[in-house]
mmCIF file of C-alpha atoms in Angstrom:
data_model
loop_
_atom_site.group_PDB
_atom_site.id
_atom_site.type_symbol
_atom_site.label_atom_id
_atom_site.label_comp_id
_atom_site.label_asym_id
_atom_site.label_seq_id
_atom_site.Cartn_x
_atom_site.Cartn_y
_atom_site.Cartn_z
ATOM 1 C CA MET V 7 -6.867 -2.115 -30.876
ATOM 2 C CA PRO V 8 -9.030 0.638 -32.480
ATOM 3 C CA PHE V 9 -12.807 0.689 -32.510
ATOM 4 C CA SER V 10 -15.212 2.223 -34.964
ATOM 5 C CA GLU V 11 -16.913 4.312 -32.230
ATOM 6 C CA SER V 12 -15.935 7.888 -32.388
ATOM 7 C CA LEU V 13 -16.412 8.271 -28.629
ATOM 8 C CA PHE V 14 -14.239 6.700 -25.974
ATOM 9 C CA ARG V 15 -16.406 5.550 -23.155
ATOM 10 C CA CYS V 16 -15.273 5.261 -19.523
ATOM 11 C CA LEU V 17 -17.224 3.537 -16.591
ATOM 12 C CA ILE V 18 -16.227 4.529 -12.983
ATOM 13 C CA ILE V 19 -17.649 2.335 -10.471
ATOM 14 C CA ASP V 20 -15.922 3.436 -7.232
ATOM 15 C CA LEU V 21 -16.117 6.772 -5.410
ATOM 16 C CA MET V 22 -13.627 9.252 -6.830
ATOM 17 C CA HIS V 23 -12.758 12.860 -6.147
ATOM 18 C CA GLU V 24 -14.951 15.258 -8.076
ATOM 19 C CA SER V 25 -12.084 16.484 -10.154
ATOM 20 C CA LEU V 26 -11.961 13.437 -12.179
ATOM 21 C CA LEU V 27 -15.004 13.768 -14.325
ATOM 22 C CA PRO V 28 -14.231 17.202 -15.872
ATOM 23 C CA MET V 29 -10.593 16.210 -16.497
ATOM 24 C CA LEU V 30 -11.731 13.138 -18.417
ATOM 25 C CA GLN V 31 -14.395 15.052 -20.305
ATOM 26 C CA SER V 32 -11.714 17.652 -21.372
ATOM 27 C CA LEU V 33 -9.961 14.733 -23.093
ATOM 28 C CA GLY V 34 -13.299 14.058 -25.098
ATOM 29 C CA VAL V 35 -14.132 10.935 -22.955
ATOM 30 C CA GLU V 36 -17.610 10.027 -22.308
ATOM 31 C CA VAL V 37 -18.053 9.237 -18.609
ATOM 32 C CA THR V 38 -20.552 7.136 -16.649
ATOM 33 C CA TYR V 39 -20.062 7.596 -12.989
ATOM 34 C CA VAL V 40 -21.817 5.074 -10.794
ATOM 35 C CA PRO V 41 -19.958 4.967 -7.430
ATOM 36 C CA ASP V 42 -22.961 3.280 -5.659
ATOM 37 C CA ILE V 43 -23.326 0.384 -8.068
ATOM 38 C CA LYS V 44 -23.160 -3.055 -6.612
ATOM 39 C CA LYS V 45 -20.316 -5.223 -7.856
ATOM 40 C CA GLU V 46 -22.748 -7.869 -9.128
ATOM 41 C CA ASP V 47 -24.369 -5.295 -11.377
ATOM 42 C CA VAL V 48 -21.189 -4.183 -13.112
ATOM 43 C CA PRO V 49 -20.892 -6.925 -15.727
ATOM 44 C CA ALA V 50 -24.220 -6.076 -17.378
ATOM 45 C CA LEU V 51 -22.807 -2.591 -18.008
ATOM 46 C CA LEU V 52 -19.318 -3.525 -19.315
ATOM 47 C CA PRO V 53 -20.105 -4.368 -22.977
ATOM 48 C CA ASP V 54 -20.449 -0.589 -23.885
ATOM 49 C CA TYR V 55 -17.200 0.727 -22.503
ATOM 50 C CA HIS V 56 -13.559 1.035 -23.485
ATOM 51 C CA MET V 57 -12.254 1.992 -20.103
ATOM 52 C CA LEU V 58 -13.014 0.840 -16.549
ATOM 53 C CA VAL V 59 -11.905 2.742 -13.455
ATOM 54 C CA VAL V 60 -11.749 0.904 -10.157
ATOM 55 C CA ARG V 61 -10.559 1.210 -6.636
ATOM 56 C CA SER V 62 -11.224 -2.033 -4.683
ATOM 57 C CA LYS V 63 -14.922 -2.803 -5.191
ATOM 58 C CA LEU V 64 -14.253 -5.341 -7.931
ATOM 59 C CA ARG V 65 -11.841 -7.993 -8.730
ATOM 60 C CA ILE V 66 -10.784 -7.989 -12.482
ATOM 61 C CA THR V 67 -10.829 -11.652 -13.602
ATOM 62 C CA ALA V 68 -10.911 -13.410 -16.869
ATOM 63 C CA GLU V 69 -14.575 -14.244 -16.363
ATOM 64 C CA LEU V 70 -15.391 -10.550 -15.719
ATOM 65 C CA LEU V 71 -13.653 -9.503 -18.910
ATOM 66 C CA THR V 72 -15.883 -11.846 -20.977
ATOM 67 C CA ASN V 73 -18.516 -9.198 -20.548
ATOM 68 C CA ALA V 74 -16.222 -6.418 -21.835
ATOM 69 C CA PRO V 75 -15.429 -7.055 -25.594
ATOM 70 C CA LYS V 76 -14.632 -3.357 -26.122
ATOM 71 C CA LEU V 77 -12.487 -2.730 -23.142
ATOM 72 C CA GLU V 78 -9.018 -1.281 -23.749
ATOM 73 C CA VAL V 79 -8.006 0.195 -20.489
ATOM 74 C CA VAL V 80 -8.414 -0.598 -16.778
ATOM 75 C CA ALA V 81 -7.285 2.294 -14.453
ATOM 76 C CA ARG V 82 -6.623 1.422 -10.861
ATOM 77 C CA ALA V 83 -7.153 4.582 -8.830
ATOM 78 C CA GLY V 84 -4.282 3.948 -6.414
ATOM 79 C CA ALA V 85 -0.930 2.121 -6.456
ATOM 80 C CA GLY V 86 -1.642 -1.527 -5.716
ATOM 81 C CA VAL V 87 -3.037 -3.848 -8.481
ATOM 82 C CA ASP V 88 -3.479 -6.881 -6.500
ATOM 83 C CA ASN V 89 -7.265 -6.922 -7.194
ATOM 84 C CA ILE V 90 -6.395 -7.632 -10.806
ATOM 85 C CA ASP V 91 -5.703 -11.319 -11.556
ATOM 86 C CA ASP V 92 -2.270 -12.048 -13.012
ATOM 87 C CA GLY V 93 -2.027 -12.160 -16.783
ATOM 88 C CA VAL V 94 -5.808 -11.465 -17.542
ATOM 89 C CA LEU V 95 -5.189 -7.909 -19.026
ATOM 90 C CA GLU V 96 -2.095 -8.932 -20.917
ATOM 91 C CA ALA V 97 -4.023 -11.883 -22.501
ATOM 92 C CA ARG V 98 -6.707 -9.446 -23.751
ATOM 93 C CA ASN V 99 -4.140 -6.724 -24.725
ATOM 94 C CA ILE V 100 -5.837 -4.466 -22.269
ATOM 95 C CA THR V 101 -3.651 -1.524 -20.915
ATOM 96 C CA LEU V 102 -3.288 -1.207 -17.140
ATOM 97 C CA LEU V 103 -2.954 2.357 -15.641
ATOM 98 C CA ASN V 104 -2.370 2.899 -11.870
ATOM 99 C CA ALA V 105 -1.094 5.810 -9.972
ATOM 100 C CA PRO V 106 1.598 5.185 -7.343
ATOM 101 C CA GLU V 107 2.911 8.606 -8.151
ATOM 102 C CA GLY V 108 -0.272 9.990 -6.753
ATOM 103 C CA ASN V 109 -0.051 8.768 -3.183
ATOM 104 C CA ARG V 110 3.614 8.033 -2.678
ATOM 105 C CA ASP V 111 4.119 11.182 -0.663
ATOM 106 C CA ALA V 112 1.248 10.271 1.515
ATOM 107 C CA VAL V 113 2.686 6.894 2.225
ATOM 108 C CA GLY V 114 6.087 8.369 2.854
ATOM 109 C CA ASP V 115 4.577 10.821 5.473
ATOM 110 C CA HIS V 116 2.502 8.132 7.192
ATOM 111 C CA THR V 117 5.353 5.547 7.485
ATOM 112 C CA LEU V 118 7.576 8.240 9.014
ATOM 113 C CA GLY V 119 4.776 9.141 11.491
ATOM 114 C CA LEU V 120 4.358 5.504 12.419
ATOM 115 C CA LEU V 121 8.057 5.084 13.102
ATOM 116 C CA LEU V 122 8.143 8.263 15.276
ATOM 117 C CA ALA V 123 5.084 7.195 17.161
ATOM 118 C CA LEU V 124 6.602 3.741 17.857
ATOM 119 C CA PHE V 125 9.946 5.113 18.988
ATOM 120 C CA ARG V 126 8.579 8.069 21.072
ATOM 121 C CA LYS V 127 5.526 5.953 22.499
ATOM 122 C CA ILE V 128 3.192 8.649 21.366
ATOM 123 C CA THR V 129 0.015 6.587 21.219
ATOM 124 C CA GLU V 130 0.758 4.821 24.497
ATOM 125 C CA GLY V 131 1.390 8.132 26.285
ATOM 126 C CA ASP V 132 -1.716 9.635 24.844
ATOM 127 C CA ARG V 133 -3.766 6.692 26.108
ATOM 128 C CA GLN V 134 -2.271 6.809 29.650
ATOM 129 C CA ILE V 135 -2.918 10.433 30.025
ATOM 130 C CA ARG V 136 -6.558 9.879 29.025
ATOM 131 C CA GLU V 137 -6.742 7.245 31.738
ATOM 132 C CA GLY V 138 -5.338 9.691 34.270
ATOM 133 C CA HIS V 139 -1.743 8.539 34.340
ATOM 134 C CA TRP V 140 1.257 10.902 33.923
ATOM 135 C CA LEU V 141 4.239 8.624 33.276
ATOM 136 C CA ARG V 142 7.511 10.180 32.023
ATOM 137 C CA GLU V 143 10.242 7.689 32.659
ATOM 138 C CA GLU V 144 8.196 4.748 31.449
ATOM 139 C CA ASN V 145 7.663 6.635 28.127
ATOM 140 C CA ARG V 146 11.383 7.263 27.566
ATOM 141 C CA GLY V 147 11.727 6.559 23.872
ATOM 142 C CA GLU V 148 14.408 6.171 21.121
ATOM 143 C CA GLU V 149 15.686 8.442 18.280
ATOM 144 C CA ILE V 150 15.855 7.689 14.721
ATOM 145 C CA GLY V 151 19.304 9.246 14.390
ATOM 146 C CA GLY V 152 22.077 6.629 14.345
ATOM 147 C CA LYS V 153 19.756 3.808 13.551
ATOM 148 C CA THR V 154 20.035 1.449 10.468
ATOM 149 C CA ILE V 155 16.805 1.361 8.570
ATOM 150 C CA GLY V 156 16.204 -1.431 6.221
ATOM 151 C CA LEU V 157 13.656 -1.034 3.300
ATOM 152 C CA LEU V 158 12.228 -4.131 1.493
ATOM 153 C CA GLY V 159 11.186 -2.549 -1.770
ATOM 154 C CA TYR V 160 12.553 0.675 -3.278
ATOM 155 C CA GLY V 161 9.907 1.675 -5.854
ATOM 156 C CA HIS V 162 7.677 4.805 -5.434
ATOM 157 C CA MET V 163 6.801 4.082 -1.779
ATOM 158 C CA GLY V 164 10.160 3.025 -0.610
ATOM 159 C CA LYS V 165 11.828 6.036 -2.134
ATOM 160 C CA ALA V 166 9.262 8.383 -0.588
ATOM 161 C CA PHE V 167 9.860 7.054 2.863
ATOM 162 C CA ALA V 168 13.620 7.138 2.237
ATOM 163 C CA LYS V 169 13.378 10.770 1.197
ATOM 164 C CA ARG V 170 11.884 11.711 4.515
ATOM 165 C CA LEU V 171 14.715 10.128 6.374
ATOM 166 C CA ILE V 172 17.299 12.337 4.848
ATOM 167 C CA GLY V 173 17.395 14.813 7.813
ATOM 168 C CA PHE V 174 17.491 12.173 10.646
ATOM 169 C CA GLU V 175 21.217 11.095 10.177
ATOM 170 C CA CYS V 176 20.384 7.424 9.996
ATOM 171 C CA GLU V 177 21.796 4.796 7.697
ATOM 172 C CA VAL V 178 19.262 3.538 5.032
ATOM 173 C CA LEU V 179 19.785 0.196 3.394
ATOM 174 C CA ALA V 180 17.357 -0.995 0.674
ATOM 175 C CA TYR V 181 16.708 -4.208 -1.133
ATOM 176 C CA ASP V 182 14.647 -4.606 -4.259
ATOM 177 C CA LYS V 183 14.232 -7.483 -6.710
ATOM 178 C CA GLN V 184 14.355 -4.978 -9.626
ATOM 179 C CA THR V 185 17.633 -3.200 -10.610
ATOM 180 C CA VAL V 186 17.500 0.410 -9.159
ATOM 181 C CA GLU V 187 19.317 3.098 -10.917
ATOM 182 C CA ASN V 188 20.559 6.254 -8.957
ATOM 183 C CA PRO V 189 19.049 5.701 -5.573
ATOM 184 C CA PHE V 190 19.157 8.770 -3.200
ATOM 185 C CA PRO V 191 22.749 9.454 -2.078
ATOM 186 C CA HIS V 192 21.936 8.483 1.639
ATOM 187 C CA VAL V 193 20.530 5.167 0.463
ATOM 188 C CA ARG V 194 22.677 2.149 -0.201
ATOM 189 C CA MET V 195 21.160 -0.800 -2.305
ATOM 190 C CA THR V 196 22.161 -4.037 -0.818
ATOM 191 C CA SER V 197 21.238 -7.636 -0.305
ATOM 192 C CA LEU V 198 18.434 -9.008 1.938
ATOM 193 C CA GLU V 199 21.124 -10.809 3.975
ATOM 194 C CA GLU V 200 22.894 -7.576 4.904
ATOM 195 C CA ILE V 201 19.570 -5.958 6.001
ATOM 196 C CA GLN V 202 19.000 -9.016 8.152
ATOM 197 C CA GLU V 203 22.535 -8.611 9.503
ATOM 198 C CA ARG V 204 22.420 -4.879 10.382
ATOM 199 C CA ALA V 205 19.000 -3.485 10.187
ATOM 200 C CA GLN V 206 17.291 -2.118 13.510
ATOM 201 C CA VAL V 207 14.088 -1.198 11.698
ATOM 202 C CA LEU V 208 12.532 -2.960 8.718
ATOM 203 C CA SER V 209 9.943 -1.214 6.508
ATOM 204 C CA LEU V 210 7.920 -3.130 3.940
ATOM 205 C CA HIS V 211 7.368 -1.268 0.601
ATOM 206 C CA PHE V 212 6.645 -4.000 -2.005
ATOM 207 C CA PRO V 213 3.501 -4.981 -3.883
ATOM 208 C CA TYR V 214 1.385 -8.188 -3.062
ATOM 209 C CA ASN V 215 1.285 -10.951 -5.483
ATOM 210 C CA GLN V 216 1.273 -14.765 -5.120
ATOM 211 C CA GLU V 217 5.081 -14.779 -5.268
ATOM 212 C CA ASN V 218 5.300 -12.420 -2.339
ATOM 213 C CA HIS V 219 2.623 -14.045 -0.217
ATOM 214 C CA HIS V 220 4.029 -14.146 3.356
ATOM 215 C CA PHE V 221 7.405 -13.126 2.046
ATOM 216 C CA VAL V 222 8.109 -11.794 5.599
ATOM 217 C CA ASN V 223 7.695 -15.096 7.391
ATOM 218 C CA GLU V 224 9.215 -16.924 10.372
ATOM 219 C CA GLN V 225 12.345 -17.977 8.505
ATOM 220 C CA LEU V 226 12.996 -14.355 7.298
ATOM 221 C CA VAL V 227 12.278 -12.777 10.815
ATOM 222 C CA SER V 228 14.519 -15.262 12.697
ATOM 223 C CA GLY V 229 17.330 -14.480 10.287
ATOM 224 C CA PHE V 230 17.723 -11.069 11.780
ATOM 225 C CA LYS V 231 20.827 -10.849 13.898
ATOM 226 C CA GLN V 232 19.205 -8.329 16.324
ATOM 227 C CA PRO V 233 15.683 -7.458 17.548
ATOM 228 C CA PHE V 234 14.094 -4.976 15.218
ATOM 229 C CA TRP V 235 11.069 -2.748 14.686
ATOM 230 C CA LEU V 236 8.725 -3.547 11.927
ATOM 231 C CA LEU V 237 6.614 -1.187 9.747
ATOM 232 C CA ASN V 238 4.077 -2.286 7.056
ATOM 233 C CA THR V 239 2.397 0.187 4.868
ATOM 234 C CA ALA V 240 2.450 -2.228 1.819
ATOM 235 C CA ARG V 241 -0.120 -5.069 1.937
ATOM 236 C CA GLY V 242 -1.196 -7.294 4.814
ATOM 237 C CA GLU V 243 -0.658 -10.469 2.881
ATOM 238 C CA VAL V 244 3.114 -9.964 2.430
ATOM 239 C CA LEU V 245 3.489 -10.482 6.299
ATOM 240 C CA ASP V 246 2.723 -13.781 7.986
ATOM 241 C CA HIS V 247 0.885 -12.512 11.012
ATOM 242 C CA ALA V 248 1.404 -15.771 12.962
ATOM 243 C CA ALA V 249 5.188 -15.250 12.609
ATOM 244 C CA LEU V 250 4.626 -11.625 13.670
ATOM 245 C CA VAL V 251 2.748 -12.613 16.838
ATOM 246 C CA GLU V 252 5.488 -15.254 17.756
ATOM 247 C CA ALA V 253 8.217 -12.702 17.199
ATOM 248 C CA LEU V 254 6.582 -10.128 19.317
ATOM 249 C CA LYS V 255 6.226 -12.715 22.064
ATOM 250 C CA SER V 256 9.851 -13.723 21.784
ATOM 251 C CA GLY V 257 11.188 -10.145 21.554
ATOM 252 C CA GLN V 258 12.671 -10.778 18.018
ATOM 253 C CA ILE V 259 10.288 -7.919 16.901
ATOM 254 C CA LYS V 260 10.490 -5.058 19.477
ATOM 255 C CA GLY V 261 7.239 -3.501 18.162
ATOM 256 C CA ALA V 262 5.255 -3.005 14.930
ATOM 257 C CA ALA V 263 3.229 -0.363 13.156
ATOM 258 C CA LEU V 264 0.770 -1.845 10.756
ATOM 259 C CA ASP V 265 -1.382 0.194 8.266
ATOM 260 C CA VAL V 266 -2.634 -3.072 6.768
ATOM 261 C CA LEU V 267 -3.806 -6.496 8.081
ATOM 262 C CA GLU V 268 -4.079 -10.030 6.778
ATOM 263 C CA ASN V 269 -7.755 -9.579 6.547
ATOM 264 C CA GLU V 270 -9.193 -6.075 6.741
ATOM 265 C CA LYS V 271 -12.809 -7.190 6.561
ATOM 266 C CA LEU V 272 -12.944 -7.391 10.357
ATOM 267 C CA LYS V 273 -16.466 -9.066 10.415
ATOM 268 C CA THR V 274 -15.102 -12.071 8.399
ATOM 269 C CA LEU V 275 -11.995 -12.977 10.548
ATOM 270 C CA THR V 276 -11.479 -16.507 11.151
ATOM 271 C CA PRO V 277 -10.971 -17.660 14.779
ATOM 272 C CA GLU V 278 -7.253 -17.784 14.236
ATOM 273 C CA GLN V 279 -7.158 -14.328 12.671
ATOM 274 C CA GLN V 280 -9.139 -12.987 15.402
ATOM 275 C CA GLU V 281 -6.963 -14.349 18.093
ATOM 276 C CA ARG V 282 -3.893 -12.784 16.327
ATOM 277 C CA LEU V 283 -5.656 -9.407 16.046
ATOM 278 C CA ASN V 284 -6.599 -9.601 19.642
ATOM 279 C CA TYR V 285 -3.008 -10.098 20.596
ATOM 280 C CA LEU V 286 -1.877 -7.077 18.469
ATOM 281 C CA LEU V 287 -4.675 -4.843 19.888
ATOM 282 C CA ASP V 288 -3.430 -5.532 23.520
ATOM 283 C CA HIS V 289 0.216 -5.122 22.745
ATOM 284 C CA PRO V 290 1.613 -1.814 24.125
ATOM 285 C CA ARG V 291 4.158 -1.656 21.189
ATOM 286 C CA VAL V 292 1.815 -2.275 18.358
ATOM 287 C CA ILE V 293 0.191 0.634 16.429
ATOM 288 C CA LEU V 294 -2.619 0.040 13.952
ATOM 289 C CA THR V 295 -4.193 2.257 11.341
ATOM 290 C CA PRO V 296 -6.949 1.422 8.969
ATOM 291 C CA HIS V 297 -5.143 1.282 5.465
ATOM 292 C CA ILE V 298 -4.899 5.145 5.279
ATOM 293 C CA ALA V 299 -1.223 5.482 4.557
ATOM 294 C CA GLY V 300 -1.911 6.708 0.991
ATOM 295 C CA TRP V 301 -5.221 8.320 1.959
ATOM 296 C CA THR V 302 -4.927 12.086 2.134
ATOM 297 C CA GLN V 303 -6.849 15.029 0.779
ATOM 298 C CA GLU V 304 -4.005 15.802 -1.539
ATOM 299 C CA SER V 305 -3.419 12.223 -2.773
ATOM 300 C CA TYR V 306 -7.134 11.941 -3.601
ATOM 301 C CA VAL V 307 -6.764 14.689 -6.133
ATOM 302 C CA ARG V 308 -3.263 13.775 -7.289
ATOM 303 C CA ILE V 309 -4.255 10.251 -8.256
ATOM 304 C CA ASN V 310 -6.765 11.737 -10.630
ATOM 305 C CA ASP V 311 -4.043 13.958 -12.048
ATOM 306 C CA VAL V 312 -1.787 10.997 -12.598
ATOM 307 C CA LEU V 313 -4.478 8.798 -14.218
ATOM 308 C CA VAL V 314 -5.727 11.329 -16.620
ATOM 309 C CA ALA V 315 -2.061 12.231 -17.696
ATOM 310 C CA LYS V 316 -1.419 8.626 -18.421
ATOM 311 C CA LEU V 317 -4.803 8.266 -20.269
ATOM 312 C CA LYS V 318 -4.031 11.416 -22.290
ATOM 313 C CA SER V 319 -0.790 9.775 -23.423
ATOM 314 C CA TYR V 320 -2.636 6.427 -24.174
ATOM 315 C CA LEU V 321 -5.352 8.265 -26.266
ATOM 316 C CA GLU V 322 -2.686 10.235 -28.263
ATOM 317 C CA GLU V 323 -0.862 6.923 -29.193
ATOM 318 C CA ARG V 324 -4.200 5.234 -30.072
ATOM 319 C CA LYS V 325 -5.075 7.664 -32.737
#
């Protein structure tokens, strides 16, 4: 919906790569950059802006948007949009821009790295040497070649991981709720049931929403016909961590590499969450990284490129 103001005003409330401001200004956008602002102070600023750029500082809710009568665009500097309440932007006819194209390569690299680290016991071997132990036979690993890799989700992130598996001579099966046109030649789209039947590795690449909460749960895990390795570079909430711990104890899950957790604010863990995390920390075949799969120097810049290109298209259509 057009406004009478000649300037398109943008408010950025999270830390962004320095390249973003001059790119926005080159489009004629007036930018206010306040990365240190506290989230409780944001609503007072919103009435004057047409666009809001966020990472994860603020949740976008219907209540928040009552302070933003001019808002036309919310730009999420990243892939996931789980900090935006379902339907609130559509109800206000506000355009959502996000940038999965910006960090998909980073996620693909990281997921492959996690799989290699699990199979070749890289982190475990490193720890043992630092403790003064040189154990070769105990660290005999596995190869990716010949394995069947199952992907849950075949969007930007799933495709990026699949692309990196091309040279490993493994079989890649993918399941997605959406229809997928022209997957990579070495990837076969299939059913969730076939992945449970045949996969030796399961990698999660689908977004979090209420429908997907604990999608990977005890029932799904127990449906696998053979023990498998689990990778999660998606969102922690798609995985039931209680089911993960029980499956690790039973051997149904052989090992896991997690870039995301059920609660990433470690100082706010419930006793049950802390107990599960303690188990994962002590497990020799669990690798944890702090939600950095999409977090590279290159993706930091590329996310800006993607958002600005999408905003440019929006502004051209808005005229």
